[in-house]
mmCIF file of C-alpha atoms and ligand atoms in Angstrom:
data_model
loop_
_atom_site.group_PDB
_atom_site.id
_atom_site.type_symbol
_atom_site.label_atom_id
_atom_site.label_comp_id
_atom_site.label_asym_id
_atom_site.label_seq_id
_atom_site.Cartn_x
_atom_site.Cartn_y
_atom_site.Cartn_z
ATOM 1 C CA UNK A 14 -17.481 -19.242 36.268
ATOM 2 C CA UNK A 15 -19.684 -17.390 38.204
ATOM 3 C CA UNK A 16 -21.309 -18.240 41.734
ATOM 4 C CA UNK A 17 -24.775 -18.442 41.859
ATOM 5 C CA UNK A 18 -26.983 -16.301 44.450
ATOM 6 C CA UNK A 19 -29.041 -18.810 46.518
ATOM 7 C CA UNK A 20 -32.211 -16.566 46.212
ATOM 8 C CA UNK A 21 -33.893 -19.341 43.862
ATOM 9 C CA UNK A 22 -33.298 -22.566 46.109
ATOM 10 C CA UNK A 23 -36.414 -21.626 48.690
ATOM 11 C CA UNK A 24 -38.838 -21.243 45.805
ATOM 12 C CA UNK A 25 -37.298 -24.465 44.237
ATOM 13 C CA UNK A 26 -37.363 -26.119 47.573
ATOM 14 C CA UNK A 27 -40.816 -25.212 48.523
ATOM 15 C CA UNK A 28 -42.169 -26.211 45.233
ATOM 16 C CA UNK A 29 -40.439 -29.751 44.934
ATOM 17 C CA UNK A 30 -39.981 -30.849 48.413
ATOM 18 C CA UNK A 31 -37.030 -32.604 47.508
ATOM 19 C CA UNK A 32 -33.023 -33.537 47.504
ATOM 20 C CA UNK A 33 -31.180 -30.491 45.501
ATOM 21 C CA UNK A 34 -27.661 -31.192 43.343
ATOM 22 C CA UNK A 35 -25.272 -28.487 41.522
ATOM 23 C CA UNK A 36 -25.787 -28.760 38.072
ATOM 24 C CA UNK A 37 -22.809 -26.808 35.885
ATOM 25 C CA UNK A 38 -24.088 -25.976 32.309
ATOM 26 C CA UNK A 39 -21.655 -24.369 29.394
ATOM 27 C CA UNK A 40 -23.948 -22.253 26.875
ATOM 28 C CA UNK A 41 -23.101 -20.750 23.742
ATOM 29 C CA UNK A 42 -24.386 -17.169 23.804
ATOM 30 C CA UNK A 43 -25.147 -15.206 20.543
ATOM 31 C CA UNK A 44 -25.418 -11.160 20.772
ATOM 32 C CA UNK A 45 -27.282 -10.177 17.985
ATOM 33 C CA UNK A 46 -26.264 -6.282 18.434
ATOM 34 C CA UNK A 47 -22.265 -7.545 18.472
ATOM 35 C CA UNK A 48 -22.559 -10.409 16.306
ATOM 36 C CA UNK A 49 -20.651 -12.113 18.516
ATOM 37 C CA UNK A 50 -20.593 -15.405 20.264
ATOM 38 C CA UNK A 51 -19.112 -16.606 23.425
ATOM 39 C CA UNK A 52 -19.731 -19.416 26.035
ATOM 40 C CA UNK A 53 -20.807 -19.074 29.634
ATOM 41 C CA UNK A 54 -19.745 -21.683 32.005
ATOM 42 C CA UNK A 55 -23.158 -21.421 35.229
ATOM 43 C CA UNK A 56 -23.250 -23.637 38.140
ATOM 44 C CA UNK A 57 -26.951 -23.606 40.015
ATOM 45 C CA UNK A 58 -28.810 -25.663 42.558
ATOM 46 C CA UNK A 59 -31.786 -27.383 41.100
ATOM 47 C CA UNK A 60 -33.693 -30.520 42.193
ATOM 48 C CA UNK A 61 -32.386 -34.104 41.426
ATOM 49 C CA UNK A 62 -35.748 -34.478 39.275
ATOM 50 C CA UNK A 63 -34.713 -31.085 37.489
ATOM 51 C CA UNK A 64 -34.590 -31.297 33.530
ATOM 52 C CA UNK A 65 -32.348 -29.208 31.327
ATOM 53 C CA UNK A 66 -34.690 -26.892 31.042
ATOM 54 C CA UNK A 67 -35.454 -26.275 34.899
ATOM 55 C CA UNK A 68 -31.654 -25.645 35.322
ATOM 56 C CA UNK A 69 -31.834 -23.266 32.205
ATOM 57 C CA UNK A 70 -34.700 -21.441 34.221
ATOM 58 C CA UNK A 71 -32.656 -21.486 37.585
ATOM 59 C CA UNK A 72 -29.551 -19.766 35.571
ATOM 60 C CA UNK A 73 -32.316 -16.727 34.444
ATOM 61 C CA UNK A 74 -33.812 -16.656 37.138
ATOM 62 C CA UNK A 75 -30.729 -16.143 39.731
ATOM 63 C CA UNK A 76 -28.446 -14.927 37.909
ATOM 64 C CA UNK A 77 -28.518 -14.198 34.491
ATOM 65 C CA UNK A 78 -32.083 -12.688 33.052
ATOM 66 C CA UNK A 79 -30.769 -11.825 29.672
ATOM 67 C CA UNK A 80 -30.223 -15.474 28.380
ATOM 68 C CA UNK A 81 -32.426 -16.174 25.794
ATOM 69 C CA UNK A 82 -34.615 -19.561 25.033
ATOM 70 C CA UNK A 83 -38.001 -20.670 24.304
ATOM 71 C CA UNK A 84 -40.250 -22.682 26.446
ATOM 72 C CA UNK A 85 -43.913 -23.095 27.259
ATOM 73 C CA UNK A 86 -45.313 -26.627 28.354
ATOM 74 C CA UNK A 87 -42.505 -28.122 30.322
ATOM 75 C CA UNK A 88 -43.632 -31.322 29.388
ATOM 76 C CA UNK A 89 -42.346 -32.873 25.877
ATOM 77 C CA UNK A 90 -45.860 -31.384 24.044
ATOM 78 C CA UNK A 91 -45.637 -27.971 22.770
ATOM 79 C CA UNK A 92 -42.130 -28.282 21.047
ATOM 80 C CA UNK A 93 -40.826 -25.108 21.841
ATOM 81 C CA UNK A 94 -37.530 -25.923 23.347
ATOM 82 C CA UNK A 95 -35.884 -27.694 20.872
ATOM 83 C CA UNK A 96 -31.837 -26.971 21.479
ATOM 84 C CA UNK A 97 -28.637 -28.535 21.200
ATOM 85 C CA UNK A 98 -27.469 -30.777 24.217
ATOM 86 C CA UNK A 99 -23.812 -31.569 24.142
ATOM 87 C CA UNK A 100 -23.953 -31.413 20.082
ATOM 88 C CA UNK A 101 -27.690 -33.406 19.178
ATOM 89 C CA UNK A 102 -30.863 -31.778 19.242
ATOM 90 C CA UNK A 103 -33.467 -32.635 21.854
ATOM 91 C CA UNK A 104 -35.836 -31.126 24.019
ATOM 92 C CA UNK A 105 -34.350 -29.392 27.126
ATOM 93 C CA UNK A 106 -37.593 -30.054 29.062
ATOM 94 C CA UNK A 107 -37.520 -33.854 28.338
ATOM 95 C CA UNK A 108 -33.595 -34.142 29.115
ATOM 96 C CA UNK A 109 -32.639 -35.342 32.900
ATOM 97 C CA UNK A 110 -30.003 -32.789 34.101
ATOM 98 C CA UNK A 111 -29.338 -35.665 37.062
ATOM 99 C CA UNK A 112 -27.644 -38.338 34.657
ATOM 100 C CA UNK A 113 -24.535 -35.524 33.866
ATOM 101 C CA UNK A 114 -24.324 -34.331 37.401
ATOM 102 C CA UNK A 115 -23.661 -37.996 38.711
ATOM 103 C CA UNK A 116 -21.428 -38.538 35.788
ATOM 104 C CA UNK A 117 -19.586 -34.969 36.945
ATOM 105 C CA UNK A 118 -19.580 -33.780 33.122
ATOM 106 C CA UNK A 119 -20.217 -30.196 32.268
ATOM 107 C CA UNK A 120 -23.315 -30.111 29.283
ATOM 108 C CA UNK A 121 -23.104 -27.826 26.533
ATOM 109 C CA UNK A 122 -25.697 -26.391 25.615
ATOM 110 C CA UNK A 123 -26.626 -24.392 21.885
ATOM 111 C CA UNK A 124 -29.076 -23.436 19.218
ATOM 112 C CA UNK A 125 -30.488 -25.963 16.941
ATOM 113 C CA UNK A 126 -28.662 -26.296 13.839
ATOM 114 C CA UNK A 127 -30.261 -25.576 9.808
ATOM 115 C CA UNK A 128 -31.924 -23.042 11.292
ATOM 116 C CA UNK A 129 -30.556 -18.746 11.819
ATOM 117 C CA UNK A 130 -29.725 -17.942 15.517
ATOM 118 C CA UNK A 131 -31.967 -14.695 16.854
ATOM 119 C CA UNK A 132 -30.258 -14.667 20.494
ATOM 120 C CA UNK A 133 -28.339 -17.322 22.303
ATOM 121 C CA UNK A 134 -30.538 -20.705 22.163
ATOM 122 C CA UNK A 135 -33.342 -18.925 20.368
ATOM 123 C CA UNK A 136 -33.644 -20.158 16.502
ATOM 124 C CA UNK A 137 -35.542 -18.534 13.847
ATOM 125 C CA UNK A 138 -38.151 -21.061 13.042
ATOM 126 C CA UNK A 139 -39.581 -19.231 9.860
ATOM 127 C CA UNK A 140 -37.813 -21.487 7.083
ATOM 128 C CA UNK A 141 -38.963 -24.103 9.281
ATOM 129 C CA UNK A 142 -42.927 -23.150 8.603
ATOM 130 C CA UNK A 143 -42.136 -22.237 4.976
ATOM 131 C CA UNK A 144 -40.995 -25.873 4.145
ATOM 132 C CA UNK A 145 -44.172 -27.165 6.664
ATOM 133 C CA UNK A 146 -46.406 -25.123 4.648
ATOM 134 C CA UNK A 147 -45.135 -26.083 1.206
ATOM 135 C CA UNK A 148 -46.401 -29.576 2.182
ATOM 136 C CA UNK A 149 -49.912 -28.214 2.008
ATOM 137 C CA UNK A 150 -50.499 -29.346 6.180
ATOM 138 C CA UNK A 151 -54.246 -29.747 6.071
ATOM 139 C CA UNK A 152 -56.734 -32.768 4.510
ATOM 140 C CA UNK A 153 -57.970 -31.776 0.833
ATOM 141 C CA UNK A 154 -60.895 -33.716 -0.175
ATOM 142 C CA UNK A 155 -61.672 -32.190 -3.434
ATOM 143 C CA UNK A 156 -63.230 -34.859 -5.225
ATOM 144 C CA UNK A 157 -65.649 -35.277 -2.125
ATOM 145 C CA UNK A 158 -67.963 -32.718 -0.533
ATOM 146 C CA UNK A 159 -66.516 -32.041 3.227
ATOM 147 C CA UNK A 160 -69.176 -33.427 5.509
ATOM 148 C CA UNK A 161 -71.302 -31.746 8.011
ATOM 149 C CA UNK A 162 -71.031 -34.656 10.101
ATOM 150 C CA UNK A 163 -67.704 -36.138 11.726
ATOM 151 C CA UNK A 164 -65.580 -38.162 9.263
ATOM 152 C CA UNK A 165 -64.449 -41.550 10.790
ATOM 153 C CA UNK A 166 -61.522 -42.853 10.327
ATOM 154 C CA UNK A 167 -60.864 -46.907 10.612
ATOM 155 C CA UNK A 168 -58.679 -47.275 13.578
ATOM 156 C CA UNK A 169 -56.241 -49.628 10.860
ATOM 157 C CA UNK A 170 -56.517 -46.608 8.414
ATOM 158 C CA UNK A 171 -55.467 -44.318 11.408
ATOM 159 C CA UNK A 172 -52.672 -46.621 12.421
ATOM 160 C CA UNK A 173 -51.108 -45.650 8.895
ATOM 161 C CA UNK A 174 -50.223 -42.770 9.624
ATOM 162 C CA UNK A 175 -50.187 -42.498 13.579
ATOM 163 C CA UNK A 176 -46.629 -41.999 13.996
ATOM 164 C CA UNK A 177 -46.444 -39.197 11.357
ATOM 165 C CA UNK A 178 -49.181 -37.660 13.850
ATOM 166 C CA UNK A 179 -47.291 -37.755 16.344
ATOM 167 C CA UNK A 180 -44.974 -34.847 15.436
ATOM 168 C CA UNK A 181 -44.851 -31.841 17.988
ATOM 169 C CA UNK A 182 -43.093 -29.690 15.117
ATOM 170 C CA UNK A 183 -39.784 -29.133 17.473
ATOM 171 C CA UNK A 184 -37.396 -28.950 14.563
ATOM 172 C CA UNK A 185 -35.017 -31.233 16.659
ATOM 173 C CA UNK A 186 -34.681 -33.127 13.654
ATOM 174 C CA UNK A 187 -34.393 -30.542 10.952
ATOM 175 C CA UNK A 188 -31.095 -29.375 13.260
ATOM 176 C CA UNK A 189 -29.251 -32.856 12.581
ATOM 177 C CA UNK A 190 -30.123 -33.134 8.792
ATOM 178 C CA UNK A 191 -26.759 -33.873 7.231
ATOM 179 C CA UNK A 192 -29.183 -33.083 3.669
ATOM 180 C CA UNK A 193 -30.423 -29.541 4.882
ATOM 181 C CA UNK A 194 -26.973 -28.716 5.674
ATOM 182 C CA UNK A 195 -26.055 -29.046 1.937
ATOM 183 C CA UNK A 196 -28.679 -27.887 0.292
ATOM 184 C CA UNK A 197 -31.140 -25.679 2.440
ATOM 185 C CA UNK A 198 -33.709 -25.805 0.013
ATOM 186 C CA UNK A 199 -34.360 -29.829 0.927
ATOM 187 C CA UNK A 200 -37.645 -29.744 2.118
ATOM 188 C CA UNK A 201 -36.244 -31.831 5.255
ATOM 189 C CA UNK A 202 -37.330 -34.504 7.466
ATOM 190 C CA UNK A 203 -40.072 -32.541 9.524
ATOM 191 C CA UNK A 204 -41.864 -31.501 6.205
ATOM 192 C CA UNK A 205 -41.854 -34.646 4.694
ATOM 193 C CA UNK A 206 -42.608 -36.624 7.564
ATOM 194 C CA UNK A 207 -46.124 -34.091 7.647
ATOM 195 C CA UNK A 208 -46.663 -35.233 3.792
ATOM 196 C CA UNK A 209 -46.930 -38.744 4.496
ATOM 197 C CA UNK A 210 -48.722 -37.669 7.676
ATOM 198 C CA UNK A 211 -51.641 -36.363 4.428
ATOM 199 C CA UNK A 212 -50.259 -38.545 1.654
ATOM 200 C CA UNK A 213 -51.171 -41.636 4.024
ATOM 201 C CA UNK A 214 -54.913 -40.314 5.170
ATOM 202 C CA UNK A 215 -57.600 -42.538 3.532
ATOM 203 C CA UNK A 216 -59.684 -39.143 3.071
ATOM 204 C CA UNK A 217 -57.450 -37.468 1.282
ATOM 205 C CA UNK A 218 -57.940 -37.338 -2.253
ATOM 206 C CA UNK A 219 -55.214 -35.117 -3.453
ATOM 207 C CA UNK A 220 -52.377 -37.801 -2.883
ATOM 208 C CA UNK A 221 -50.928 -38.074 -6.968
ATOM 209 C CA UNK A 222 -50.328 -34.141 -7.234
ATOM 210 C CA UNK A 223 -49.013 -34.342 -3.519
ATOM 211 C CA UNK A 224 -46.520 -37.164 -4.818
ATOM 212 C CA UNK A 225 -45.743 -35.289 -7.962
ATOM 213 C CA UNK A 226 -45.066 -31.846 -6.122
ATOM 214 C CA UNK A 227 -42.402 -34.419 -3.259
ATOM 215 C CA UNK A 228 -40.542 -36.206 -5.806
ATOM 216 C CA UNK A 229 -39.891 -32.745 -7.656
ATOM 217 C CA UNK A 230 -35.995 -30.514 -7.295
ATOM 218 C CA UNK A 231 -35.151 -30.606 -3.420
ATOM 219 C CA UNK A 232 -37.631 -33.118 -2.782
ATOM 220 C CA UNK A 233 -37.675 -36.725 -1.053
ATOM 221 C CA UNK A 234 -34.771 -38.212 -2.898
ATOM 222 C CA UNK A 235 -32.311 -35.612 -1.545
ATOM 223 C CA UNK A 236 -32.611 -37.237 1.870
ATOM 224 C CA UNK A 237 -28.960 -39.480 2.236
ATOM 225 C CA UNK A 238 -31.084 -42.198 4.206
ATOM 226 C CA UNK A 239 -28.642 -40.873 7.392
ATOM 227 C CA UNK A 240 -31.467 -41.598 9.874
ATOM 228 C CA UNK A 241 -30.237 -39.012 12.169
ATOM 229 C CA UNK A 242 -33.551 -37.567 12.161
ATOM 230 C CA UNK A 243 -35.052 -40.954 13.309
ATOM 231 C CA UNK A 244 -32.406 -40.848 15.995
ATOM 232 C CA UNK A 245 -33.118 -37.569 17.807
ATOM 233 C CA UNK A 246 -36.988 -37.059 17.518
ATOM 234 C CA UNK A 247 -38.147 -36.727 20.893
ATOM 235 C CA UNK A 248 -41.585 -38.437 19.755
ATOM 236 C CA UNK A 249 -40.906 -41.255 17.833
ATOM 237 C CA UNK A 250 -41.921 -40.016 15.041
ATOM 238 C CA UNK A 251 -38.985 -41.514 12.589
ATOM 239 C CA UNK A 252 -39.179 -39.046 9.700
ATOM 240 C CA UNK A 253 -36.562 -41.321 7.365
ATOM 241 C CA UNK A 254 -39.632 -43.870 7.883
ATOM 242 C CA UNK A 255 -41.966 -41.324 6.178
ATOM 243 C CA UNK A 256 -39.375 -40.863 3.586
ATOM 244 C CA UNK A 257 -39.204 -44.171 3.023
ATOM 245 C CA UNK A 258 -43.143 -44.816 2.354
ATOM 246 C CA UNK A 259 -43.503 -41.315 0.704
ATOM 247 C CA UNK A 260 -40.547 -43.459 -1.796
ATOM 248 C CA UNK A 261 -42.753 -46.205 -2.116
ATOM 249 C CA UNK A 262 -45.929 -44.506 -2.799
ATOM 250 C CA UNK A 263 -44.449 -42.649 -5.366
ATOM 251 C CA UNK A 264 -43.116 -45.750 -7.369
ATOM 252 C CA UNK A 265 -46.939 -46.953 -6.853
ATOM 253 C CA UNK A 266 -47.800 -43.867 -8.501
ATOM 254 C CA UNK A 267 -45.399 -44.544 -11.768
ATOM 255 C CA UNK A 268 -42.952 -41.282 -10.406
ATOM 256 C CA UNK A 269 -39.103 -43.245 -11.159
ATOM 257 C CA UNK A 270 -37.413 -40.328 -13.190
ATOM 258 C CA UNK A 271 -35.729 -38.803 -10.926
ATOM 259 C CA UNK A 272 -32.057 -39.794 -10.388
ATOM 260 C CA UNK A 273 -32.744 -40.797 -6.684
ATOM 261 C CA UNK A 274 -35.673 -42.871 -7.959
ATOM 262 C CA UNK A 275 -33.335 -44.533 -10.324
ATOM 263 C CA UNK A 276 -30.647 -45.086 -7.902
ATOM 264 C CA UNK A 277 -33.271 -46.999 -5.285
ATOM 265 C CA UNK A 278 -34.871 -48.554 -7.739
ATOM 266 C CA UNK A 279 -30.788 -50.045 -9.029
ATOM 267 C CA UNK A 280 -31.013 -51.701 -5.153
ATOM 268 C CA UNK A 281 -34.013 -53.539 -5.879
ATOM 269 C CA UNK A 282 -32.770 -54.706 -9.375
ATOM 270 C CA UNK A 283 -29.274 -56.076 -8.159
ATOM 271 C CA UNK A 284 -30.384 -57.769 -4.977
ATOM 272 C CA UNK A 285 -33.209 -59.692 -7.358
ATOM 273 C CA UNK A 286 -30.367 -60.571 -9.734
ATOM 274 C CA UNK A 287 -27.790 -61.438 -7.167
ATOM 275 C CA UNK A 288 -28.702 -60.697 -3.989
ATOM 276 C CA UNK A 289 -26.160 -58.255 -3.626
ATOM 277 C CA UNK A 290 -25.981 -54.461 -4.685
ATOM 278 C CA UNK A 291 -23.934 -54.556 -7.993
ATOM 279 C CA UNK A 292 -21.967 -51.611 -7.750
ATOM 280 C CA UNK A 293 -20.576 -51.321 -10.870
ATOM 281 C CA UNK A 294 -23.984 -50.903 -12.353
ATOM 282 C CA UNK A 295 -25.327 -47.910 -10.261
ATOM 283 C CA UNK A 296 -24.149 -45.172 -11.510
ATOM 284 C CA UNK A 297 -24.862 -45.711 -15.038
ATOM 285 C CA UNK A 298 -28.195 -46.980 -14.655
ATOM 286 C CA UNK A 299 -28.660 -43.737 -11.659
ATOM 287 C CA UNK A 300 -27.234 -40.885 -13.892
ATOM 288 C CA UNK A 301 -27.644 -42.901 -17.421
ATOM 289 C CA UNK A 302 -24.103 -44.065 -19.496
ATOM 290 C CA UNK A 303 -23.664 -40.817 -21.249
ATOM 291 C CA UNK A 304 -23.402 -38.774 -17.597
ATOM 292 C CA UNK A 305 -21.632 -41.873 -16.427
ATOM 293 C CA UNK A 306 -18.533 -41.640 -18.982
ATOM 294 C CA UNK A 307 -17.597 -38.504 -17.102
ATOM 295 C CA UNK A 308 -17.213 -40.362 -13.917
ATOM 296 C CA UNK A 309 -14.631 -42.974 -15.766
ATOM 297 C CA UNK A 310 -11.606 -41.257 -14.148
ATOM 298 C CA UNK A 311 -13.011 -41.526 -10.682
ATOM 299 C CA UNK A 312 -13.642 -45.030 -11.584
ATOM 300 C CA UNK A 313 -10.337 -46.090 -12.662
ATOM 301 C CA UNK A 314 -8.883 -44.065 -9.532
ATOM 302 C CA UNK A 315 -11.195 -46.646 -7.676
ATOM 303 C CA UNK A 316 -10.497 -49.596 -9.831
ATOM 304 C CA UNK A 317 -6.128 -49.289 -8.921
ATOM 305 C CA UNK A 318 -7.616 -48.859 -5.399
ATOM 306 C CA UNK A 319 -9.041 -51.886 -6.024
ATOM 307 C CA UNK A 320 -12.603 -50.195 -4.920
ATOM 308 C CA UNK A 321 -14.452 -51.625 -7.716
ATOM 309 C CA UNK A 322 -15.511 -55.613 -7.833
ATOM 310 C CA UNK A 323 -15.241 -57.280 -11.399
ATOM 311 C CA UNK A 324 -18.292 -56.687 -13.548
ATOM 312 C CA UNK A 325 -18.055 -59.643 -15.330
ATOM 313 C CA UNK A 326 -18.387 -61.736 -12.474
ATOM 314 C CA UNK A 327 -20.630 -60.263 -9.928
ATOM 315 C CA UNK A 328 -20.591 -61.485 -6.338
ATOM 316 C CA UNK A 329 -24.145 -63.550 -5.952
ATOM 317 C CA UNK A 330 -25.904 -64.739 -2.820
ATOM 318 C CA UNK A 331 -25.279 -68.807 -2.452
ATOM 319 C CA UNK A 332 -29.802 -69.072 -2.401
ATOM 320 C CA UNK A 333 -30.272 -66.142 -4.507
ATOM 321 C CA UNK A 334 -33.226 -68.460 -5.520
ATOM 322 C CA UNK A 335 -35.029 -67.448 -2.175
ATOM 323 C CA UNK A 336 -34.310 -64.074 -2.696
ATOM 324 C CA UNK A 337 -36.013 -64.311 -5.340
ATOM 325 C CA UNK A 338 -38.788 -65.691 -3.730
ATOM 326 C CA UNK A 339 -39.276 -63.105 -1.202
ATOM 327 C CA UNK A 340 -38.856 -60.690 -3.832
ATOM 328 C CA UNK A 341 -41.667 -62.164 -6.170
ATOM 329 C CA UNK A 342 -43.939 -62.144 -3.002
ATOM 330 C CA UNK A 343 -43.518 -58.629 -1.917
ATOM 331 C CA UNK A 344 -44.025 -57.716 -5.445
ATOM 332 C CA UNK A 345 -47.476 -59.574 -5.751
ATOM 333 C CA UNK A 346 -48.401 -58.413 -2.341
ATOM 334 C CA UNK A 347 -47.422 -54.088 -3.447
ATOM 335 C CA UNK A 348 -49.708 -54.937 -6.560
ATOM 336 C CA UNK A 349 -52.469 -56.441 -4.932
ATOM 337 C CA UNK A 350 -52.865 -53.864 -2.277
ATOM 338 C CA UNK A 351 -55.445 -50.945 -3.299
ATOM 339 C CA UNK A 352 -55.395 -48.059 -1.802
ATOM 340 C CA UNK A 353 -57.840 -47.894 1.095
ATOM 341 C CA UNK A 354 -60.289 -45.595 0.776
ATOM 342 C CA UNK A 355 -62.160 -43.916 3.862
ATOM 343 C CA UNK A 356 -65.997 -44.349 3.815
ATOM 344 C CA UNK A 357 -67.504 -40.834 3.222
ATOM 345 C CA UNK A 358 -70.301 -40.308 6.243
ATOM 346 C CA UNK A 359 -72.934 -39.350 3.384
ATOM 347 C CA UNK A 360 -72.205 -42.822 1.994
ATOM 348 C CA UNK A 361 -72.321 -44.585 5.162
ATOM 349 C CA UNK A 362 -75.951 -42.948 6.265
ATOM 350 C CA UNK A 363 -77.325 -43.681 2.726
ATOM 351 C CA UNK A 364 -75.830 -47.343 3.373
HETATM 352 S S1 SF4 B 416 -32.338 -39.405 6.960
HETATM 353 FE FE1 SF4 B 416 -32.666 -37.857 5.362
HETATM 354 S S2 SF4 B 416 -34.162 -36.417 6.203
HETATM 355 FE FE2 SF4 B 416 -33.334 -37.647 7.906
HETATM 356 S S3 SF4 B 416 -31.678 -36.410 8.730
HETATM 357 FE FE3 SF4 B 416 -30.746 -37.810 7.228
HETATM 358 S S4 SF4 B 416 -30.766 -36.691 5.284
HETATM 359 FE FE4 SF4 B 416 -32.136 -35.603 6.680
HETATM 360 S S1 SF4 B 417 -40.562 -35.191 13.359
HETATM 361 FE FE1 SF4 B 417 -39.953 -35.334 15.515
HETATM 362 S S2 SF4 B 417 -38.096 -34.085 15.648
HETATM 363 FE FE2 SF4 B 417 -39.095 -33.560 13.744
HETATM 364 S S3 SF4 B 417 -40.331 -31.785 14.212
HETATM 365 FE FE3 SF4 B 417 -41.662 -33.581 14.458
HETATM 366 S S4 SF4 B 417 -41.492 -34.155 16.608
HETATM 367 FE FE4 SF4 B 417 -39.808 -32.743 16.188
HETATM 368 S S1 FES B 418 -41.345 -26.707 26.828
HETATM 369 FE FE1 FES B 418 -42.850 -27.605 25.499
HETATM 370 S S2 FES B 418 -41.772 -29.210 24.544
HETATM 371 FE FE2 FES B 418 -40.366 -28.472 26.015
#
């Protein structure tokens, strides 16, 4: 550990006007001429109000100016400094550093994960943009001539799909996406959650090819319904949400081939039968009862475990009857529902 020079405290002082704590930070560093890592243990004086990213600042600026990391807004907007904070992503600028110095623990700080390491906390963020732009980002109204005038939205349309706005791009939850670790082809949780942010606009007009193009190889049923990505989002965004409505726009839209498809769709089956999930029936009726037959070791290996409940005699709620009720409802209500449409300003002047 090394001491800190106290050249940084004046400026710090003059500029906050306020009490000053030691703040000890462990960072993993990553030479990309060595191809090496390493950790370095720095202990600097910051303000009590400093965040993560302040002390991160107070390290390069007293005494190490070859640590690498990417700000710019210092204030939870621009999403640049997405990094690893004792082993979850999150934004350095929106993290307290006081709560860990009055609990005496030592942070460690690192790169965001899915994602190659350039320097030390610095992430390559171009498979990031590749998967963003795959989602075609931008309104497509090709059925409809763009208007000259502005294009009102219905504050309840808008409210559809105001989280999904909310995104600030960070990658914080890409990093934790036990599904991108697997297969890094899975278009991922920030991607996705930008579909719905189009797949959910009332002026789009391109939302049955967008569906099409999501529920295709590496597409929204690779996600493992985790919710890790809901967890660290620094803007509430919830991307699983998205996921989860991109899901049930595409069974609106007739797409249930795919396997993941056919595996939510066994949930919704069972629990209107029974009220439970029947287990024994979801892997045939997910991967069909020719594919299944290859799994019959694994299930017998369950079975001795005594893993696998009798099929003959499911388990059933005691008022599966209301189930079925609320089942029938939500069913009417999905059918009912038409998409809403936005009013196209030509329409609404010749109104
Ligand atoms: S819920 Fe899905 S998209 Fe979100 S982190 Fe988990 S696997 Fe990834
Ligand atoms: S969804 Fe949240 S965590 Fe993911 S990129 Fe957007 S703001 Fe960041
Ligand atoms: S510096 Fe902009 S989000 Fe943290």
């Amino acid at each position: 550990m090394t001491e800190i020079k106290n050249a940084h405290l004046t400026t710090l002082k003059g500029a906050y006007d306020t009490e000053l704590m030691e703040a000890t930070l462990r960072i993993r560093r990553w030479d990309p001429d060595t191809q090496r890592a390493r950790f370095d243990t720095f202990t600097v004086t910051v303000p009590v109000t400093a965040s993560v990213l302040d002390a991160l600042d107070a390290i390069k600026d007293t005494h190490d100016g070859t640590l690498a990391y990417r700000k710019s807004c210092r204030m939870a907007v621009c999403g640049s400094c997405g990094m690893r904070i004792d082993g979850g992503a999150a934004l350095a600028c929106k993290t307290p550093m006081k709560k860990f110095v009055d609990a005496g623990h030592t942070i460690t700080v690192s790169p965001m994960g899915n994602l190659p390491v350039i320097k030390d906390l610095v992430v390559d963020m171009a498979p990031f943009w590749e998967k963003i732009r795959a989602v075609k980002p931008y309104l497509d109204t090709k059925d409809e001539e763009v208007p000259d005038t502005e294009w009102r939205v219905a504050p309840e349309h808008g409210d559809m799909i105001h989280k999904e706005s909310l995104c600030i791009l960070c990658g914080c939850c890409v990093s934790e996406c036990n599904s991108m670790e697997s297969d890094p082809d899975f278009l991922g949780p920030a991607a996705l959650a930008k579909a719905y942010r189009f797949v959910g606009d009332t002026r789009d007009t391109d939302t049955r090819e967008r569906l099409r193009d999501l529920n295709g190889a590496h597409g929204i049923w690779d996600c493992t319904r985790c919710y890790f990505c809901n967890q660290r989002c620094p803007k509430g965004v919830d991307p699983r949400d998205a996921i989860a409505k991109l899901g049930a726009e595409s069974f609106k839209e007739g797409f249930v081939r795919d396997e993941g498809a056919r595996h939510a769709k066994v949930f919704v089956d069972s629990t209107f039968k029974g009220g439970y999930l029947r287990e024994t029936e979801l892997v045939p009726k997910t991967i069909g009862p020719v594919n299944a037959v290859k799994d019959i070791p694994f299930a017998l290996q369950l079975a001795r475990a005594g893993k696998v409940p009798n099929p003959l005699s499911p388990h059933k709620a005691k008022d599966n009857d209301e189930v079925k009720r609320l089942w029938k409802l939500l069913e009417k209500e999905a059918k009912g529902a038409e998409r809403p449409r936005a009013q196209h300003p030509d329409a609404v002047r010749e109104g």
